[in-house]
mmCIF file of C-alpha atoms in Angstrom:
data_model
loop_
_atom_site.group_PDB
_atom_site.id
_atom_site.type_symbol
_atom_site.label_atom_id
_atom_site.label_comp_id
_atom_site.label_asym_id
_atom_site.label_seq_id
_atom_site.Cartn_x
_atom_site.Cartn_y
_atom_site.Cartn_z
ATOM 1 C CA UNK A 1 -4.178 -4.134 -14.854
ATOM 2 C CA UNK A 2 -4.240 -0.256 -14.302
ATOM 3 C CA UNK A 3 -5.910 2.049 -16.553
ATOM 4 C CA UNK A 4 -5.110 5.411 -16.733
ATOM 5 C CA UNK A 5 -8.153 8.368 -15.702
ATOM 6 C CA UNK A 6 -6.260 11.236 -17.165
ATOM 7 C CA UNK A 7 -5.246 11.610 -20.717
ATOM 8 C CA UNK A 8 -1.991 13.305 -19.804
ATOM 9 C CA UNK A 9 -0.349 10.279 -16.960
ATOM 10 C CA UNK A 10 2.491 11.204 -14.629
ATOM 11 C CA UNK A 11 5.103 9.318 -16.452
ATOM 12 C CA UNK A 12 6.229 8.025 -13.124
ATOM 13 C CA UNK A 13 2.709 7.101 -12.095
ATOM 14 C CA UNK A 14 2.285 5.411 -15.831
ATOM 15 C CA UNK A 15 5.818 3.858 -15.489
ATOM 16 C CA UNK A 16 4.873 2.084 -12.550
ATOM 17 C CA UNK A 17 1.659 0.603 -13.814
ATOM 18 C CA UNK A 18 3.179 -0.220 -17.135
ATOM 19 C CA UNK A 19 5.715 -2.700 -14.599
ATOM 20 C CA UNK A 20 2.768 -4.023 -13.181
ATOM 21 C CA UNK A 21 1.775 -5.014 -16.262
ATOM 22 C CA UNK A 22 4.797 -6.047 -17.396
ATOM 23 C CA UNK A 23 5.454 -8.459 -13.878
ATOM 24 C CA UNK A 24 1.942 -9.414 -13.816
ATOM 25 C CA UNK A 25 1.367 -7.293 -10.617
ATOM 26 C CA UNK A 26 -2.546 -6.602 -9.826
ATOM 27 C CA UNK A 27 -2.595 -2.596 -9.926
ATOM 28 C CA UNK A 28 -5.387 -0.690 -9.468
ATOM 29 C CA UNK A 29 -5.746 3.465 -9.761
ATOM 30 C CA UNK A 30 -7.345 4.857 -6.979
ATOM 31 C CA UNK A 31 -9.972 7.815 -7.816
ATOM 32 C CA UNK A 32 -8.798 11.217 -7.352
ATOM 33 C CA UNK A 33 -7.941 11.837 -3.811
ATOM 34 C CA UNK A 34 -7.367 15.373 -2.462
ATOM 35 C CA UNK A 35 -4.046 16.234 -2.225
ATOM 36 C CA UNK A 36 -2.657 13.143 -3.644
ATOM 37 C CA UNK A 37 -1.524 13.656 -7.625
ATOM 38 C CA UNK A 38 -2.039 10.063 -7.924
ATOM 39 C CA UNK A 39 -2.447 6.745 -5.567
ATOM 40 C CA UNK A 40 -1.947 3.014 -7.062
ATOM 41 C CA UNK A 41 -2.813 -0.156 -4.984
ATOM 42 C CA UNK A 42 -0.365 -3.148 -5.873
ATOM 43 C CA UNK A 43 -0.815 -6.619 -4.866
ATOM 44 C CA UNK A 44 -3.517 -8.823 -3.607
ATOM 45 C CA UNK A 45 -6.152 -8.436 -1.222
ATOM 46 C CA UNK A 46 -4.185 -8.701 2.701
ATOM 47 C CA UNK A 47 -1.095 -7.811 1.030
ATOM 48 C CA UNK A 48 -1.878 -4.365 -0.912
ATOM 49 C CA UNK A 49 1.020 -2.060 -0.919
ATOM 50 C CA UNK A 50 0.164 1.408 -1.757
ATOM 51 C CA UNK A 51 2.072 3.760 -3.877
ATOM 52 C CA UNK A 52 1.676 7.007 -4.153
ATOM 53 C CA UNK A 53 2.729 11.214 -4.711
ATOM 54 C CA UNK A 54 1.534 13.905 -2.690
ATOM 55 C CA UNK A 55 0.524 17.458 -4.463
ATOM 56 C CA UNK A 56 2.460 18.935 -1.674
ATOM 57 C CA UNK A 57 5.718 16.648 -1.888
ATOM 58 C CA UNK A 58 5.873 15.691 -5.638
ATOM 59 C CA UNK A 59 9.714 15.034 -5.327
ATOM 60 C CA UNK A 60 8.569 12.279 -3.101
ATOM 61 C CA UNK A 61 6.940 8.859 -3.946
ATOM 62 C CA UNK A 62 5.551 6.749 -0.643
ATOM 63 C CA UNK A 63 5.477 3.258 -0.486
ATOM 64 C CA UNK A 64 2.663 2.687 2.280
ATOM 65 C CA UNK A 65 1.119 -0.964 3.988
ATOM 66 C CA UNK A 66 -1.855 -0.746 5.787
ATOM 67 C CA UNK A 67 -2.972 -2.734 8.797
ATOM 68 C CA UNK A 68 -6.724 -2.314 10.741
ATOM 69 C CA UNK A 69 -7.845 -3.372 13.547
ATOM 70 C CA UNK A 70 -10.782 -5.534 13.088
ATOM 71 C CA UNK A 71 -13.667 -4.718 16.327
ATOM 72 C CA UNK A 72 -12.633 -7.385 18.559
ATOM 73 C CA UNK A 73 -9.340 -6.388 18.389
ATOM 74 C CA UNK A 74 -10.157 -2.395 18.838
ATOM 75 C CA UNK A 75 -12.316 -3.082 22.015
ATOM 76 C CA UNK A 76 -9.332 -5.466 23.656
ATOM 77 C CA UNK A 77 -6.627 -2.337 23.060
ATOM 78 C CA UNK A 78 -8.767 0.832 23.411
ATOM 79 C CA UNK A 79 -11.422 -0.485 26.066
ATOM 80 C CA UNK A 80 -9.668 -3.593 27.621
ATOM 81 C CA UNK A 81 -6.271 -3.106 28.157
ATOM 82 C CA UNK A 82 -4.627 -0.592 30.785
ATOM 83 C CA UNK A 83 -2.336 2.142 29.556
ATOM 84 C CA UNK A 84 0.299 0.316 29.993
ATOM 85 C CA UNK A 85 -0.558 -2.946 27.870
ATOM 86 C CA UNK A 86 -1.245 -0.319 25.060
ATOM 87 C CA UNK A 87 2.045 1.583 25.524
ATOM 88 C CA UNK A 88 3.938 -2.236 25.507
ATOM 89 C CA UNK A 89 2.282 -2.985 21.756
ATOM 90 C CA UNK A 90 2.918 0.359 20.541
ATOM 91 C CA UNK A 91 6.494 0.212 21.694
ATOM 92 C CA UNK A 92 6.860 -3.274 20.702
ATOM 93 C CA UNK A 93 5.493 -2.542 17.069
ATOM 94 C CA UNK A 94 7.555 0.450 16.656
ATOM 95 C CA UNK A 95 10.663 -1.277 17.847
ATOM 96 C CA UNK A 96 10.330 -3.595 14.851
ATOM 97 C CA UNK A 97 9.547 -0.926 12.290
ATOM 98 C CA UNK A 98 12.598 1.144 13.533
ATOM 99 C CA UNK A 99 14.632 -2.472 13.173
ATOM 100 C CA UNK A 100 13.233 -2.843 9.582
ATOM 101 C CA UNK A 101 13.998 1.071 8.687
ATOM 102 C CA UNK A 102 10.603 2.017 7.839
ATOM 103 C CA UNK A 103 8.320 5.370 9.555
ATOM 104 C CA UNK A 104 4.911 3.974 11.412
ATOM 105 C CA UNK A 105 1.956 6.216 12.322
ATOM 106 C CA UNK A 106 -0.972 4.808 14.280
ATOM 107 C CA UNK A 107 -4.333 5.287 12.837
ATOM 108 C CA UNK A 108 -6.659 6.943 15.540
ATOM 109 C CA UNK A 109 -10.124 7.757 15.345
ATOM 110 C CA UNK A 110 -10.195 10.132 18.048
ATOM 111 C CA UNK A 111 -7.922 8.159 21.064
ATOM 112 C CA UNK A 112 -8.961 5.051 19.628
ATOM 113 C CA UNK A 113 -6.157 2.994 17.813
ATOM 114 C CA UNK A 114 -7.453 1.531 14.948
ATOM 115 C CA UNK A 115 -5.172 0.425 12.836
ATOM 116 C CA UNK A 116 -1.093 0.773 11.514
ATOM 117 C CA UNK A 117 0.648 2.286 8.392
ATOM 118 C CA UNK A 118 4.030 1.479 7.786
ATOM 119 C CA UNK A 119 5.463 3.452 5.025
ATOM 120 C CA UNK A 120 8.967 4.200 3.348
ATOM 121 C CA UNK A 121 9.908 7.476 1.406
ATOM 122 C CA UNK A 122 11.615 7.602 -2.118
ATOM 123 C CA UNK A 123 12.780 10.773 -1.462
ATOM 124 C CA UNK A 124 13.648 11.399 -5.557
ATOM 125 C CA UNK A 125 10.700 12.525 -8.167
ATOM 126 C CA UNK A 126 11.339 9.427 -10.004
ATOM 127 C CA UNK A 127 11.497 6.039 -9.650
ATOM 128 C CA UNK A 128 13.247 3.065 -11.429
ATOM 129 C CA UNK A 129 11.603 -0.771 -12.091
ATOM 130 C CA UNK A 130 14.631 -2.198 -9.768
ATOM 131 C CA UNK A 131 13.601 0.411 -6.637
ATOM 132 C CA UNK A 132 9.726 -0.146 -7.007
ATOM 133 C CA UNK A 133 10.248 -3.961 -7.093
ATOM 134 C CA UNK A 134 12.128 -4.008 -3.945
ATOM 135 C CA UNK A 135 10.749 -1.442 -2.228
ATOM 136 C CA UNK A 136 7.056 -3.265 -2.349
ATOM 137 C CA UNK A 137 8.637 -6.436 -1.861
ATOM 138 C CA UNK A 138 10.586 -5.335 1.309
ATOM 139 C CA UNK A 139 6.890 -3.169 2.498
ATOM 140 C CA UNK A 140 5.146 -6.377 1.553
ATOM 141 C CA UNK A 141 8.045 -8.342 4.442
ATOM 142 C CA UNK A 142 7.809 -5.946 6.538
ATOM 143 C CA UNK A 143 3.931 -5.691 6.433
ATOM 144 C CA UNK A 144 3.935 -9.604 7.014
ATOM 145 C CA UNK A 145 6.250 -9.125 10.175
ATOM 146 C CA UNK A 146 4.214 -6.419 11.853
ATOM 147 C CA UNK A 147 1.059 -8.549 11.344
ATOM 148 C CA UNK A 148 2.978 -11.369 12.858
ATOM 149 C CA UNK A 149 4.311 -9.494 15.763
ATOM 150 C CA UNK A 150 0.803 -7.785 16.160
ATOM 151 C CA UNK A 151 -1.475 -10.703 15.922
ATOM 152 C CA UNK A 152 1.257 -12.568 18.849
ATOM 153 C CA UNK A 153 0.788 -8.831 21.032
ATOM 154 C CA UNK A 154 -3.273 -9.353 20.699
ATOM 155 C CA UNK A 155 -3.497 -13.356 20.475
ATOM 156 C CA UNK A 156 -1.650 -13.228 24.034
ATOM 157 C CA UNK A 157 -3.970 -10.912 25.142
ATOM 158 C CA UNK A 158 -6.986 -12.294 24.105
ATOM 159 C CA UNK A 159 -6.084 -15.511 25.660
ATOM 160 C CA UNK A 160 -5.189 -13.958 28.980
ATOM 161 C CA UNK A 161 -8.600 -11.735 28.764
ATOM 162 C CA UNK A 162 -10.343 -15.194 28.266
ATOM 163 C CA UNK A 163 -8.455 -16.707 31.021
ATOM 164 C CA UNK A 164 -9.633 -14.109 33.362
ATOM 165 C CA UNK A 165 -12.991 -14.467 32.330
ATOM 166 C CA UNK A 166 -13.421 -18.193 33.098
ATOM 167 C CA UNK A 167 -11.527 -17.492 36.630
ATOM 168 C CA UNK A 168 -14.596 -14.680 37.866
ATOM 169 C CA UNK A 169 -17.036 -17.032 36.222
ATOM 170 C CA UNK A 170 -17.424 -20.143 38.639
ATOM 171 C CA UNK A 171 -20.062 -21.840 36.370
ATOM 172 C CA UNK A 172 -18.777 -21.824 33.341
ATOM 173 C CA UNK A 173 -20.375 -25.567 32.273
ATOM 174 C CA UNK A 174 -16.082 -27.371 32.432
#
């Protein structure tokens, strides 16, 4: 359950965790962020869906999934792979979130990829119980695809990587 920080809510932000409530949905209030007026989590852990208003858009409300790259993972794209393996995944994963009408930004630290938001944009100030329900059930789908199509991309990769490692290795104990 969500408990409210401020003693004046956003109705829209207390709407929302009032639903949650109401459809036994885990919610939790993120702290004050900077330029966010307010940021829920919804779901379980591996399938958190967060919602949340900007202080610079607050006739918007995002509906955001999160994917990172765990280290093995990060080394295989950003240190392993050739441009061109990288450029196949990212087309490949944007391909799918074009398909499933939803806006993707890679995470980067520096030119490193580590990680994937997929997000949608209710582009109204407010928000009704019908278009929050499917809205984080469609993000929560669509979340579940990407990981799919993602963990395919790098458990193809992986397996090719290993491949290649046990043909250069001519004593490798089989």
């Amino acid at each position: 359950m969500c408990d409210s920080m401020s003693t004046q809510p956003d109705p829209v932000k207390q709407n929302i965790v009032d639903w949650c409530q109401e459809d036994d949905i885990p919610c939790v209030i993120a702290p004050d962020v900077p330029n966010f007026a307010w940021v829920l989590q919804l779901g379980r852990v591996g399938h958190t869906i967060t919602i949340y208003k900007t202080t610079q858009h607050d006739d918007r409300i995002y509906i955001q999934s999160q994917i990172s790259f765990g280290a093995t993972h990060r080394t295989l794209v950003n240190q392993t792979w050739n441009a061109q393996q990288r450029n196949n995944m990212t087309f490949n994963i944007r391909k799918l979130a074009v398909q499933y009408d939803c806006n993707l930004n890679f995470q980067l630290n520096g030119d490193e990829v580590i990680g994937i938001n997929t997000f949608k944009i209710h582009f109204h100030a407010t928000i009704s119980k019908s278009e929050l329900l499917e809205k984080h059930v469609r993000m929560e789908s669509i979340h579940l695809i990407l990981l799919n199509q993602l963990n395919i991309e790098l458990g193809i990769a992986l397996q090719n990587d290993r491949t290649n490692q046990n043909q250069d290795n001519t004593n490798t104990g089989r």
